[in-house]
CSV table of C-alpha atoms in Angstrom, one decimal:
chain,number,residue,atom,x,y,z
O,1,MET,CA,23.9,-19.0,8.8
O,2,ARG,CA,21.5,-16.3,7.3
O,3,ASN,CA,21.1,-13.2,9.4
O,4,PRO,CA,17.5,-13.3,10.6
O,5,LEU,CA,17.1,-9.5,11.0
O,6,ARG,CA,17.6,-9.6,7.0
O,7,THR,CA,14.3,-11.5,6.6
O,8,LEU,CA,10.5,-10.0,7.4
O,9,ARG,CA,10.0,-12.7,9.4
O,10,GLY,CA,12.7,-12.7,11.8
O,11,ARG,CA,12.2,-9.1,12.2
O,12,LEU,CA,8.7,-9.4,13.2
O,13,ALA,CA,9.5,-12.6,15.3
O,14,ILE,CA,12.4,-10.5,17.3
O,15,THR,CA,10.3,-7.4,17.7
O,16,TYR,CA,7.4,-9.3,18.7
O,17,ALA,CA,9.4,-11.4,21.4
O,18,CYS,CA,11.5,-8.2,22.6
O,19,LEU,CA,8.2,-6.5,23.3
O,20,SER,CA,6.6,-9.4,25.2
O,21,VAL,CA,9.4,-9.8,27.3
O,22,VAL,CA,9.5,-5.8,28.1
O,23,GLY,CA,6.0,-5.8,28.8
O,24,VAL,CA,6.1,-9.0,31.0
O,25,ALA,CA,9.4,-7.6,32.9
O,26,THR,CA,7.7,-4.2,33.6
O,27,SER,CA,4.3,-5.7,34.5
O,28,ALA,CA,6.3,-8.6,36.9
O,29,LEU,CA,8.4,-5.8,38.5
O,30,TYR,CA,5.4,-3.9,39.1
O,31,THR,CA,3.5,-6.8,40.5
O,32,ALA,CA,6.1,-8.1,42.9
O,33,SER,CA,7.1,-4.5,44.4
O,34,THR,CA,3.2,-4.0,45.0
O,35,VAL,CA,2.7,-7.6,46.5
O,36,ARG,CA,6.2,-7.3,48.9
O,37,SER,CA,5.3,-3.7,50.3
O,38,GLY,CA,1.5,-4.9,51.2
O,39,LEU,CA,2.8,-7.8,52.5
O,40,HIS,CA,5.4,-5.9,54.5
O,41,ASP,CA,3.1,-3.2,55.7
O,42,ARG,CA,0.2,-6.1,56.9
O,43,VAL,CA,3.4,-7.9,58.9
O,44,VAL,CA,4.2,-5.0,60.6
O,45,LEU,CA,0.7,-4.0,61.5
O,46,ASP,CA,0.0,-7.4,63.1
O,47,LEU,CA,3.1,-7.5,64.9
O,48,ALA,CA,2.8,-4.2,66.4
O,49,ASP,CA,-1.0,-5.6,67.4
O,50,GLU,CA,0.0,-8.6,68.8
O,51,ALA,CA,3.3,-7.0,70.9
O,52,ARG,CA,0.7,-4.0,72.4
O,53,LEU,CA,-1.5,-7.0,73.4
O,54,LEU,CA,1.0,-9.4,74.9
O,55,ALA,CA,2.8,-6.1,76.8
O,56,HIS,CA,-1.0,-5.8,77.9
O,57,ASP,CA,-1.0,-9.4,79.3
O,58,ILE,CA,2.2,-9.1,81.3
O,59,SER,CA,2.1,-6.0,82.7
O,60,GLN,CA,1.2,-7.1,86.0
O,61,PRO,CA,3.4,-9.9,86.5
O,62,LEU,CA,6.3,-8.1,85.1
O,63,ALA,CA,5.1,-5.2,88.0
O,64,ASN,CA,5.3,-7.9,91.1
O,65,ALA,CA,8.5,-9.1,89.2
O,66,ASP,CA,6.4,-12.5,88.6
O,67,THR,CA,9.5,-14.0,86.1
O,68,ALA,CA,8.1,-17.3,85.8
O,69,THR,CA,4.6,-15.7,84.6
O,70,VAL,CA,6.2,-13.4,82.1
O,71,GLY,CA,8.1,-16.6,80.7
O,72,ASP,CA,5.1,-18.7,80.5
O,73,TYR,CA,3.8,-15.7,78.4
O,74,VAL,CA,6.5,-15.7,76.1
O,75,VAL,CA,6.5,-19.2,75.3
O,76,ARG,CA,3.1,-19.1,74.2
O,77,ALA,CA,3.2,-16.1,72.5
O,78,GLU,CA,6.3,-17.4,70.6
O,79,THR,CA,4.0,-20.5,69.5
O,80,LEU,CA,1.4,-18.1,68.0
O,81,THR,CA,3.6,-15.6,66.5
O,82,HIS,CA,6.5,-17.1,65.4
O,83,ALA,CA,8.4,-13.9,66.6
O,84,HIS,CA,11.3,-13.7,68.7
O,85,LEU,CA,10.6,-11.7,72.3
O,86,LEU,CA,12.6,-9.7,74.6
O,87,ILE,CA,11.1,-8.8,78.0
O,88,VAL,CA,13.0,-6.4,80.4
O,89,ASN,CA,11.7,-4.5,83.5
O,90,ARG,CA,11.9,-0.6,84.0
O,91,PHE,CA,15.6,-0.7,85.0
O,92,GLY,CA,16.4,-2.5,81.4
O,93,GLN,CA,17.1,-5.7,82.8
O,94,VAL,CA,15.8,-8.8,80.6
O,95,VAL,CA,13.5,-10.6,82.5
O,96,ALA,CA,12.3,-13.1,79.7
O,97,LEU,CA,13.6,-14.1,76.2
O,98,THR,CA,12.9,-16.6,73.4
O,99,ARG,CA,15.2,-19.5,73.6
O,100,GLY,CA,17.9,-20.0,71.7
O,101,TRP,CA,17.6,-16.3,70.2
O,102,THR,CA,20.8,-14.2,71.0
O,103,PRO,CA,19.6,-10.6,70.0
O,104,THR,CA,21.7,-8.0,69.7
O,105,TYR,CA,20.4,-5.8,73.3
O,106,ASP,CA,19.7,-1.9,72.6
O,107,SER,CA,22.0,-1.7,69.9
O,108,ASP,CA,19.9,1.7,68.4
O,109,GLY,CA,18.5,2.8,71.8
O,110,SER,CA,14.9,1.3,70.6
O,111,LEU,CA,13.9,-0.2,73.9
O,112,SER,CA,15.7,2.6,75.8
O,113,MET,CA,12.9,4.7,73.8
O,114,ALA,CA,10.2,2.0,74.7
O,115,LEU,CA,11.1,2.4,78.7
O,116,THR,CA,10.4,5.9,77.9
O,117,GLY,CA,7.1,5.3,76.4
O,118,GLN,CA,7.6,5.7,73.0
O,119,THR,CA,6.7,2.6,70.4
O,120,THR,CA,9.4,2.3,67.5
O,121,VAL,CA,8.8,-0.1,64.4
O,122,ASP,CA,12.1,-1.0,62.5
O,123,SER,CA,12.9,-3.1,59.3
O,124,GLU,CA,16.6,-4.0,58.7
O,125,GLY,CA,17.9,-6.8,56.4
O,126,SER,CA,18.6,-7.0,52.5
O,127,ALA,CA,15.5,-8.1,51.4
O,128,GLY,CA,14.8,-7.6,47.5
O,129,LEU,CA,12.2,-8.3,44.9
O,130,TRP,CA,14.4,-11.6,44.2
O,131,GLY,CA,14.9,-12.6,47.5
O,132,GLY,CA,16.8,-12.0,50.5
O,133,SER,CA,16.8,-11.6,54.2
O,134,ASP,CA,14.4,-9.2,56.3
O,135,THR,CA,13.7,-8.4,59.8
O,136,VAL,CA,10.9,-6.3,61.3
O,137,GLU,CA,11.6,-5.0,64.9
O,138,VAL,CA,8.8,-3.9,67.1
O,139,ASN,CA,9.6,-2.0,70.6
O,140,VAL,CA,6.3,-1.2,73.1
O,141,PRO,CA,6.2,-0.1,76.4
O,142,VAL,CA,4.8,-1.9,78.8
O,143,THR,CA,2.5,-0.1,81.2
O,144,LEU,CA,-0.2,-0.8,84.0
O,145,ALA,CA,-3.5,0.6,83.7
O,146,ASP,CA,-2.6,3.8,85.4
O,147,GLY,CA,0.2,4.6,82.8
O,148,THR,CA,2.8,3.0,85.1
O,149,ILE,CA,5.7,2.2,82.8
O,150,VAL,CA,7.2,-1.0,84.2
O,151,GLY,CA,9.2,-2.6,81.4
O,152,ALA,CA,9.4,-2.9,77.5
O,153,LEU,CA,9.0,-5.6,75.0
O,154,GLN,CA,10.9,-6.2,72.0
O,155,ALA,CA,9.2,-8.4,68.8
O,156,ASN,CA,11.8,-9.3,66.2
O,157,TYR,CA,10.0,-11.3,63.1
O,158,SER,CA,12.0,-12.5,60.0
O,159,VAL,CA,9.4,-12.4,57.1
O,160,ASP,CA,11.0,-15.5,55.3
O,161,GLU,CA,7.6,-16.1,54.3
O,162,VAL,CA,7.3,-13.0,52.4
O,163,GLN,CA,10.0,-13.7,50.2
O,164,ALA,CA,8.9,-17.0,49.9
O,165,ILE,CA,5.9,-15.5,47.9
O,166,LEU,CA,8.2,-13.2,46.4
O,167,SER,CA,10.0,-16.3,44.8
O,168,ARG,CA,7.0,-18.0,43.8
O,169,LEU,CA,5.7,-14.7,41.9
O,170,ASN,CA,9.2,-14.3,40.5
O,171,VAL,CA,9.3,-17.7,39.2
O,172,THR,CA,5.5,-17.8,37.6
O,173,SER,CA,6.4,-14.2,36.3
O,174,LEU,CA,9.5,-16.0,34.4
O,175,LEU,CA,7.3,-18.6,33.3
O,176,VAL,CA,4.8,-16.5,32.2
O,177,ALA,CA,7.5,-14.1,30.3
O,178,LEU,CA,8.9,-17.2,28.6
O,179,GLY,CA,5.2,-18.4,27.3
O,180,ALA,CA,4.8,-14.8,26.0
O,181,VAL,CA,8.0,-14.6,24.3
O,182,LEU,CA,7.0,-18.2,22.4
O,183,VAL,CA,3.7,-16.9,21.7
O,184,ALA,CA,4.8,-13.4,20.1
O,185,ALA,CA,7.4,-15.3,18.3
O,186,ILE,CA,5.0,-17.7,16.7
O,187,ALA,CA,2.4,-14.8,16.1
O,188,GLY,CA,5.4,-12.7,14.3
O,189,LEU,CA,6.1,-15.5,12.2
O,190,LEU,CA,2.4,-16.0,11.5
O,191,LEU,CA,1.8,-12.5,10.4
O,192,ALA,CA,5.2,-12.4,8.5
O,193,THR,CA,4.2,-15.6,6.7
O,194,SER,CA,1.3,-13.5,5.9
O,195,VAL,CA,3.2,-10.6,4.5
O,196,ALA,CA,6.4,-12.4,3.5
O,197,ARG,CA,4.6,-15.3,1.1
O,198,PRO,CA,2.8,-13.0,-1.5
O,199,ALA,CA,5.3,-10.6,-1.5
O,200,GLY,CA,8.2,-13.3,-2.4
O,201,GLN,CA,5.4,-14.7,-5.1
O,202,VAL,CA,5.4,-11.3,-6.7
O,203,ALA,CA,8.9,-11.3,-6.3
O,204,ALA,CA,9.4,-14.5,-8.2
O,205,ALA,CA,6.9,-13.5,-11.0
O,206,ALA,CA,8.5,-10.4,-11.5
O,207,LEU,CA,11.7,-11.9,-11.5
O,208,THR,CA,10.3,-14.3,-14.3
O,209,LEU,CA,9.0,-11.9,-16.2
O,210,ALA,CA,11.8,-10.1,-16.3
O,211,SER,CA,13.7,-13.2,-17.7
O,212,ARG,CA,11.2,-13.9,-20.3
O,213,ARG,CA,12.9,-13.7,-23.4
O,214,GLY,CA,10.8,-12.1,-26.2
O,215,PHE,CA,13.4,-12.4,-29.2
O,216,GLY,CA,15.8,-14.7,-30.6
O,217,PRO,CA,16.1,-18.3,-30.6
O,218,GLN,CA,15.1,-18.8,-27.1
O,219,ALA,CA,12.3,-16.6,-27.4
O,220,SER,CA,8.8,-17.3,-25.4
O,221,ASN,CA,5.3,-16.6,-26.0
O,222,ALA,CA,4.1,-17.6,-22.2
O,223,PHE,CA,3.6,-15.2,-19.7
O,224,PRO,CA,3.1,-16.4,-15.7
O,225,PRO,CA,-0.2,-16.8,-14.8
O,226,PRO,CA,-1.9,-14.2,-12.5
O,227,LEU,CA,-1.0,-14.6,-9.0
O,228,PRO,CA,-4.0,-16.0,-6.9
O,229,GLU,CA,-5.4,-13.3,-4.4
O,230,PRO,CA,-3.8,-14.2,-1.3
O,231,HIS,CA,-5.9,-15.2,1.8
O,232,GLY,CA,-5.5,-13.7,5.7
O,233,SER,CA,-3.1,-11.1,4.5
O,234,THR,CA,-3.4,-7.5,4.5
O,235,ASP,CA,-5.3,-5.0,2.2
O,236,GLU,CA,-1.7,-3.7,1.3
O,237,ILE,CA,-0.6,-7.1,0.2
O,238,ARG,CA,-3.8,-7.5,-1.8
O,239,ALA,CA,-3.4,-4.4,-3.6
O,240,LEU,CA,0.3,-5.1,-4.3
O,241,VAL,CA,-0.7,-8.7,-6.1
O,242,THR,CA,-4.0,-7.1,-8.2
O,243,ALA,CA,-1.2,-4.2,-9.0
O,244,PHE,CA,1.2,-6.7,-10.2
O,245,ASN,CA,-1.5,-8.9,-12.0
O,246,SER,CA,-2.7,-5.6,-13.8
O,247,LEU,CA,0.8,-4.8,-14.6
O,248,GLY,CA,1.2,-8.0,-16.6
O,249,ASP,CA,-1.9,-7.9,-18.1
O,250,GLN,CA,-1.0,-5.0,-19.6
O,251,LEU,CA,2.5,-6.3,-20.6
O,252,GLN,CA,0.8,-9.1,-22.3
O,253,ILE,CA,-1.5,-6.7,-24.2
O,254,HIS,CA,1.2,-4.7,-25.0
O,255,GLU,CA,3.3,-7.9,-26.4
O,256,GLN,CA,0.3,-9.0,-28.3
O,257,ALA,CA,0.2,-5.4,-29.8
O,258,ARG,CA,3.8,-5.3,-30.5
O,259,ARG,CA,3.5,-9.0,-32.5
O,260,GLU,CA,0.4,-7.8,-34.6
O,261,PHE,CA,2.2,-4.5,-35.6
O,262,ALA,CA,5.4,-6.2,-36.8
O,263,SER,CA,3.1,-8.6,-38.3
O,264,ASP,CA,0.7,-6.2,-39.5
O,265,VAL,CA,3.7,-3.8,-41.0
O,266,SER,CA,5.4,-6.8,-42.6
O,267,HIS,CA,2.3,-7.5,-44.5
O,268,GLU,CA,1.5,-4.2,-45.5
O,269,LEU,CA,5.1,-3.5,-46.9
O,270,HIS,CA,5.1,-7.1,-48.3
O,271,SER,CA,1.8,-6.1,-50.0
O,272,LEU,CA,2.9,-2.7,-51.5
O,273,ALA,CA,6.3,-3.7,-52.2
O,274,SER,CA,4.7,-6.5,-54.4
O,275,ALA,CA,2.0,-4.5,-56.1
O,276,MET,CA,4.9,-1.8,-56.8
O,277,GLN,CA,7.2,-4.6,-57.9
O,278,THR,CA,4.6,-5.9,-60.3
O,279,ALA,CA,3.7,-2.5,-61.9
O,280,ALA,CA,7.2,-1.6,-62.1
O,281,GLU,CA,8.1,-4.8,-63.9
O,282,ALA,CA,5.2,-4.3,-66.3
O,283,LEU,CA,6.4,-1.3,-67.3
O,284,GLU,CA,10.2,-2.4,-67.7
O,285,ARG,CA,8.7,-4.8,-70.5
O,286,GLY,CA,7.1,-2.0,-72.5
O,287,ALA,CA,3.6,-2.3,-71.3
O,288,ALA,CA,3.0,1.4,-71.6
O,289,GLU,CA,4.1,1.3,-75.1
O,290,ALA,CA,1.9,-1.8,-75.9
O,291,ASN,CA,-0.8,-0.4,-74.5
O,292,PRO,CA,-1.0,3.3,-73.5
O,293,ALA,CA,-4.3,2.7,-70.9
O,294,LEU,CA,-2.8,0.0,-69.2
O,295,GLY,CA,0.6,1.8,-68.9
O,296,GLN,CA,-1.6,4.7,-67.3
O,297,ARG,CA,-3.3,2.6,-64.8
O,298,LEU,CA,-0.2,1.3,-64.0
O,299,VAL,CA,1.4,4.4,-63.2
O,300,GLN,CA,-1.3,5.8,-61.4
O,301,GLY,CA,-1.3,2.2,-59.3
O,302,LEU,CA,2.3,3.2,-58.5
O,303,VAL,CA,1.4,6.4,-57.2
O,304,GLY,CA,-1.6,5.2,-55.0
O,305,HIS,CA,0.8,2.5,-53.4
O,306,THR,CA,3.4,5.2,-53.4
O,307,ARG,CA,1.2,7.3,-51.4
O,308,ARG,CA,0.1,4.5,-49.0
O,309,LEU,CA,3.6,3.8,-48.2
O,310,VAL,CA,4.2,7.4,-47.3
O,311,ARG,CA,1.2,7.2,-45.5
O,312,LEU,CA,2.3,4.2,-43.4
O,313,ALA,CA,5.5,5.9,-42.9
O,314,ASP,CA,4.3,9.4,-41.4
O,315,ASP,CA,1.9,7.5,-39.1
O,316,LEU,CA,4.8,5.5,-37.8
O,317,LEU,CA,6.9,8.6,-37.3
O,318,GLU,CA,3.8,10.6,-35.8
O,319,VAL,CA,3.6,7.7,-33.3
O,320,ALA,CA,7.5,7.9,-32.5
O,321,ARG,CA,7.2,12.0,-32.1
O,322,TRP,CA,4.2,11.2,-29.9
O,323,GLU,CA,5.6,8.8,-27.5
O,324,GLY,CA,9.0,10.6,-27.4
O,325,GLY,CA,7.1,14.0,-26.4
O,326,ARG,CA,8.4,15.5,-29.5
O,327,LEU,CA,4.7,16.1,-31.4
O,328,ARG,CA,5.1,19.7,-32.8
O,329,ILE,CA,2.1,22.2,-32.6
O,330,ASP,CA,2.4,25.5,-34.1
O,331,VAL,CA,-0.4,27.2,-32.5
O,332,GLU,CA,-2.1,30.3,-34.3
O,333,ALA,CA,-5.7,31.9,-34.9
O,334,THR,CA,-7.9,29.6,-37.4
O,335,ASP,CA,-11.6,28.8,-37.7
O,336,LEU,CA,-12.8,25.1,-37.0
O,337,ALA,CA,-15.7,25.7,-39.6
O,338,GLU,CA,-13.1,26.1,-42.0
O,339,LEU,CA,-11.4,23.2,-41.4
O,340,VAL,CA,-13.8,20.7,-41.4
O,341,ARG,CA,-14.9,22.1,-44.6
O,342,GLY,CA,-11.7,21.8,-46.1
O,343,THR,CA,-11.2,18.4,-44.5
O,344,LEU,CA,-14.5,17.2,-46.2
O,345,ASP,CA,-14.0,18.4,-49.6
O,346,GLU,CA,-10.5,16.3,-49.1
O,347,TRP,CA,-12.7,13.0,-48.2
O,348,THR,CA,-15.8,13.6,-50.7
O,349,PRO,CA,-14.0,11.8,-53.7
O,350,GLU,CA,-12.9,8.6,-51.3
O,351,ALA,CA,-16.8,8.8,-50.2
O,352,ARG,CA,-18.4,8.8,-53.2
O,353,ARG,CA,-16.0,5.8,-54.7
O,354,ARG,CA,-17.1,3.8,-52.0
O,355,GLY,CA,-20.8,4.5,-52.5
O,356,ILE,CA,-21.4,6.5,-48.8
O,357,ARG,CA,-23.1,9.8,-48.1
O,358,LEU,CA,-21.5,12.5,-46.0
O,359,GLN,CA,-23.8,14.3,-43.9
O,360,VAL,CA,-22.4,17.8,-42.2
O,361,ARG,CA,-24.1,20.2,-39.7
O,362,LEU,CA,-22.0,23.3,-39.3
O,363,PRO,CA,-23.0,26.7,-37.7
O,364,GLY,CA,-23.1,29.5,-40.3
O,365,ALA,CA,-21.0,31.7,-38.2
O,366,PRO,CA,-17.2,31.2,-37.7
O,367,LEU,CA,-15.6,28.9,-34.9
O,368,PRO,CA,-12.4,30.5,-33.9
O,369,LEU,CA,-10.2,28.7,-32.4
O,370,ASN,CA,-6.4,28.6,-31.3
O,371,GLY,CA,-4.3,25.6,-32.5
O,372,ASP,CA,-2.6,23.6,-35.2
O,373,PRO,CA,-4.5,24.0,-38.6
O,374,ILE,CA,-2.5,21.1,-40.3
O,375,ARG,CA,-2.6,18.8,-37.2
O,376,LEU,CA,-6.1,19.2,-36.5
O,377,THR,CA,-7.1,18.8,-40.1
O,378,GLN,CA,-5.2,15.4,-39.5
O,379,ALA,CA,-7.3,14.4,-36.7
O,380,ILE,CA,-10.5,15.4,-38.1
O,381,GLY,CA,-9.5,13.6,-41.3
O,382,ASN,CA,-8.6,10.6,-39.4
O,383,LEU,CA,-11.8,10.5,-37.8
O,384,ILE,CA,-13.8,10.9,-41.1
O,385,GLU,CA,-11.0,8.0,-42.5
O,386,ASN,CA,-12.4,5.8,-39.8
O,387,ALA,CA,-15.7,6.2,-40.3
O,388,LEU,CA,-15.7,5.6,-44.1
O,389,LYS,CA,-13.8,2.4,-43.2
O,390,TYR,CA,-17.0,1.1,-41.1
O,391,ALA,CA,-20.1,2.7,-42.8
O,392,GLY,CA,-20.6,-0.1,-45.3
O,393,PRO,CA,-21.9,-0.1,-48.7
O,394,SER,CA,-24.6,2.5,-49.2
O,395,GLY,CA,-24.0,4.0,-45.8
O,396,TRP,CA,-23.7,7.7,-44.3
O,397,VAL,CA,-21.2,9.3,-42.3
O,398,ARG,CA,-22.7,12.4,-40.5
O,399,VAL,CA,-20.2,15.1,-39.3
O,400,GLU,CA,-21.7,17.8,-36.7
O,401,VAL,CA,-20.0,20.4,-35.2
O,402,ALA,CA,-21.4,22.6,-32.5
O,403,SER,CA,-20.7,25.0,-29.3
O,404,ALA,CA,-21.7,24.7,-25.6
O,405,SER,CA,-20.4,25.4,-22.3
O,406,GLY,CA,-17.3,26.8,-23.4
O,407,MET,CA,-16.4,24.0,-25.6
O,408,TYR,CA,-16.6,23.1,-29.3
O,409,GLU,CA,-18.1,19.7,-29.9
O,410,LEU,CA,-17.2,18.0,-33.5
O,411,ALA,CA,-19.1,14.6,-33.6
O,412,VAL,CA,-18.7,11.9,-36.5
O,413,THR,CA,-20.9,9.4,-36.6
O,414,ASP,CA,-21.3,6.7,-39.0
O,415,SER,CA,-23.7,4.0,-40.1
O,416,GLY,CA,-21.6,0.7,-39.5
O,417,PRO,CA,-22.1,-2.1,-36.9
O,418,GLY,CA,-20.4,-0.3,-34.0
O,419,ILE,CA,-18.0,-1.0,-31.7
O,420,PRO,CA,-18.6,-4.1,-29.0
O,421,GLN,CA,-18.8,-2.8,-25.7
O,422,ASP,CA,-15.7,-4.9,-24.3
O,423,VAL,CA,-13.3,-3.4,-26.6
O,424,LEU,CA,-14.6,0.1,-26.4
O,425,PRO,CA,-12.4,1.6,-24.1
O,426,ARG,CA,-9.1,0.1,-26.5
O,427,VAL,CA,-10.2,1.9,-29.4
O,428,PHE,CA,-7.6,4.8,-29.0
O,429,GLU,CA,-4.6,2.4,-28.2
O,430,ARG,CA,-1.7,2.3,-30.8
O,431,TYR,CA,-2.1,-0.6,-33.2
O,432,PHE,CA,-5.2,-1.7,-31.8
O,433,ARG,CA,-8.1,-3.0,-34.3
O,434,VAL,CA,-11.4,-4.6,-33.7
O,435,GLU,CA,-11.4,-8.4,-34.5
O,436,GLY,CA,-13.4,-8.9,-37.2
O,437,ARG,CA,-14.0,-5.5,-39.2
O,438,ALA,CA,-12.3,-4.7,-42.3
O,439,SER,CA,-9.6,-2.7,-42.2
O,440,GLY,CA,-8.0,-2.5,-45.6
O,441,GLY,CA,-6.6,1.0,-47.0
O,442,PRO,CA,-4.5,3.6,-45.7
O,443,GLY,CA,-4.2,3.9,-42.0
O,444,GLY,CA,-5.3,0.4,-42.0
O,445,MET,CA,-2.8,0.1,-39.2
O,446,GLY,CA,-4.4,0.8,-36.1
O,447,LEU,CA,-2.8,4.0,-36.1
O,448,GLY,CA,-5.3,6.7,-37.1
O,449,LEU,CA,-7.3,7.0,-33.9
O,450,ALA,CA,-4.4,7.1,-31.6
O,451,ILE,CA,-2.7,9.7,-33.4
O,452,ALA,CA,-6.2,11.7,-33.5
O,453,ARG,CA,-6.4,11.7,-29.9
O,454,ALA,CA,-2.6,12.4,-29.5
O,455,ILE,CA,-3.0,15.7,-31.3
O,456,VAL,CA,-6.5,16.7,-29.6
O,457,LEU,CA,-5.0,16.1,-25.5
O,458,ALA,CA,-2.1,18.3,-27.4
O,459,HIS,CA,-4.5,21.2,-27.8
O,460,GLY,CA,-6.1,20.8,-24.4
O,461,GLY,CA,-9.0,18.9,-25.8
O,462,GLU,CA,-10.6,15.3,-25.3
O,463,LEU,CA,-11.6,13.0,-27.9
O,464,SER,CA,-14.1,10.0,-26.8
O,465,ALA,CA,-16.0,7.3,-28.6
O,466,GLU,CA,-19.7,5.9,-27.9
O,467,SER,CA,-21.3,3.3,-29.8
O,468,PRO,CA,-24.7,2.6,-28.6
O,469,ARG,CA,-26.7,-0.8,-28.8
O,470,GLY,CA,-28.2,-1.0,-32.3
O,471,SER,CA,-26.1,2.0,-34.0
O,472,GLY,CA,-22.9,2.8,-35.4
O,473,ALA,CA,-19.9,4.3,-33.5
O,474,ARG,CA,-19.9,7.9,-32.5
O,475,PHE,CA,-16.5,9.8,-31.8
O,476,VAL,CA,-16.9,13.2,-30.2
O,477,LEU,CA,-13.9,15.6,-30.6
O,478,ARG,CA,-14.0,18.4,-28.2
O,479,LEU,CA,-11.8,21.6,-28.1
O,480,PRO,CA,-12.0,24.5,-25.6
O,481,VAL,CA,-13.2,28.0,-27.0
O,482,PRO,CA,-10.3,30.8,-26.8
O,483,HIS,CA,-11.3,33.9,-25.0
O,484,ARG,CA,-9.4,35.3,-27.6
O,485,PRO,CA,-7.9,34.7,-31.0
O,486,THR,CA,-3.9,34.1,-31.1
O,487,THR,CA,-2.8,36.3,-33.8
O,488,PRO,CA,1.2,35.8,-33.6
O,489,ALA,CA,2.1,31.9,-34.3
O,490,ARG,CA,3.1,29.9,-31.4
O,491,SER,CA,5.3,26.1,-31.3
O,492,PHE,CA,5.3,23.9,-28.4
O,493,ALA,CA,6.4,20.2,-28.4
O,494,THR,CA,3.9,18.0,-26.4
O,495,ALA,CA,4.7,15.8,-23.6
O,496,ALA,CA,4.0,12.1,-24.4
O,497,THR,CA,0.4,10.5,-23.4
O,498,ARG,CA,0.9,6.9,-23.0
O,499,GLU,CA,-2.1,4.4,-22.4
């Protein structure tokens, strides 16, 4: 049998039941004690008053030694009070006694004290909260109007009625306790179920996700469906379900990116290898000797394909270094304006080939910066390359550099169709490319912007993307202005930044 304490339902149900038992038991004990004390005090006061009244009524007959009249009073009083009565004269001799009752005559000297004019009240017995016997004894002097003591009266009353009331109260408390335990257990089970069911669903979905095979002959592309929002549960459980659904969505996105990456890399490598193989086979058959111009074009094609292959390998290596926290940054004093000019000189021939105008707005003064010139040139080049790809025929690409609020701001804007707002937050994800947009040529693997962002973050800056409706995309690179240039070069490896 499964231990109930190992489940959330069992623990909450048992805890609630125990708390209810403790609460009801404490309340019952307090109530019984209070009721018993109150009833006992009421009985004592009533019995003392009745004893004094009876003592007043029998004072004259007792003084006249009229035992018959005293006996009649005792019989009538016994009927009214249900108490056992004992009357003695001033010499301590018994004058009247309740029939069938055998008292312990003056065992504690109470009657003798009453003959001296003192009133005594005594309770004795073994009564408790759960039953027993208890006796109240009252001893009063019998005096005449002038104060002469002519005898004493003892009234003895058994508080059985009080004990009966307490017994009924205890039984009621026990039934209430059982009902409270049942209600508490049901409430605990309902509460635990509202928590345990969504938690169990999350656990089952997590196991399904963990057992999902992404490779091999039994590979499965299906992800478990999102968990429904739990109704009637706590905010923490709803947050857990929401977080798990977000985790599943992210895993699905990364899985899709992994598959697309594998497909794109295979396609890119196959295209390059096929083109290089074709050119190499043509050269092997003597195409260069038969047609020198064709041979030159074949060689140039091989060189271009080789460069694309090297660029692809470098991009993959950069991403691997970034993800592993091994992206090396060699910081030295440099000029951001010169880096921009040098990068533009590198990409001007490509812009002319595509028929795209490069527009530049640079301040005349130097822009001192502490950073890695090679890495920053790579980041700026990736932004310009991305803009050239999407500017469109006869389009333009504008590069603007300014300084404001302690930051250098480099903006690269193109005349292309822009980026849809729903995918704009994902443009810096690794291997992500906007569907329906051409992306041929070097850097077409969706890595350029991710690498640029990693380099900018490593320099303490930020890279953001904007795409106002009806205009092209605009990428803004911000780098901190140094307080003073760094003369000696220093190197460090950045920590990995993951989306």
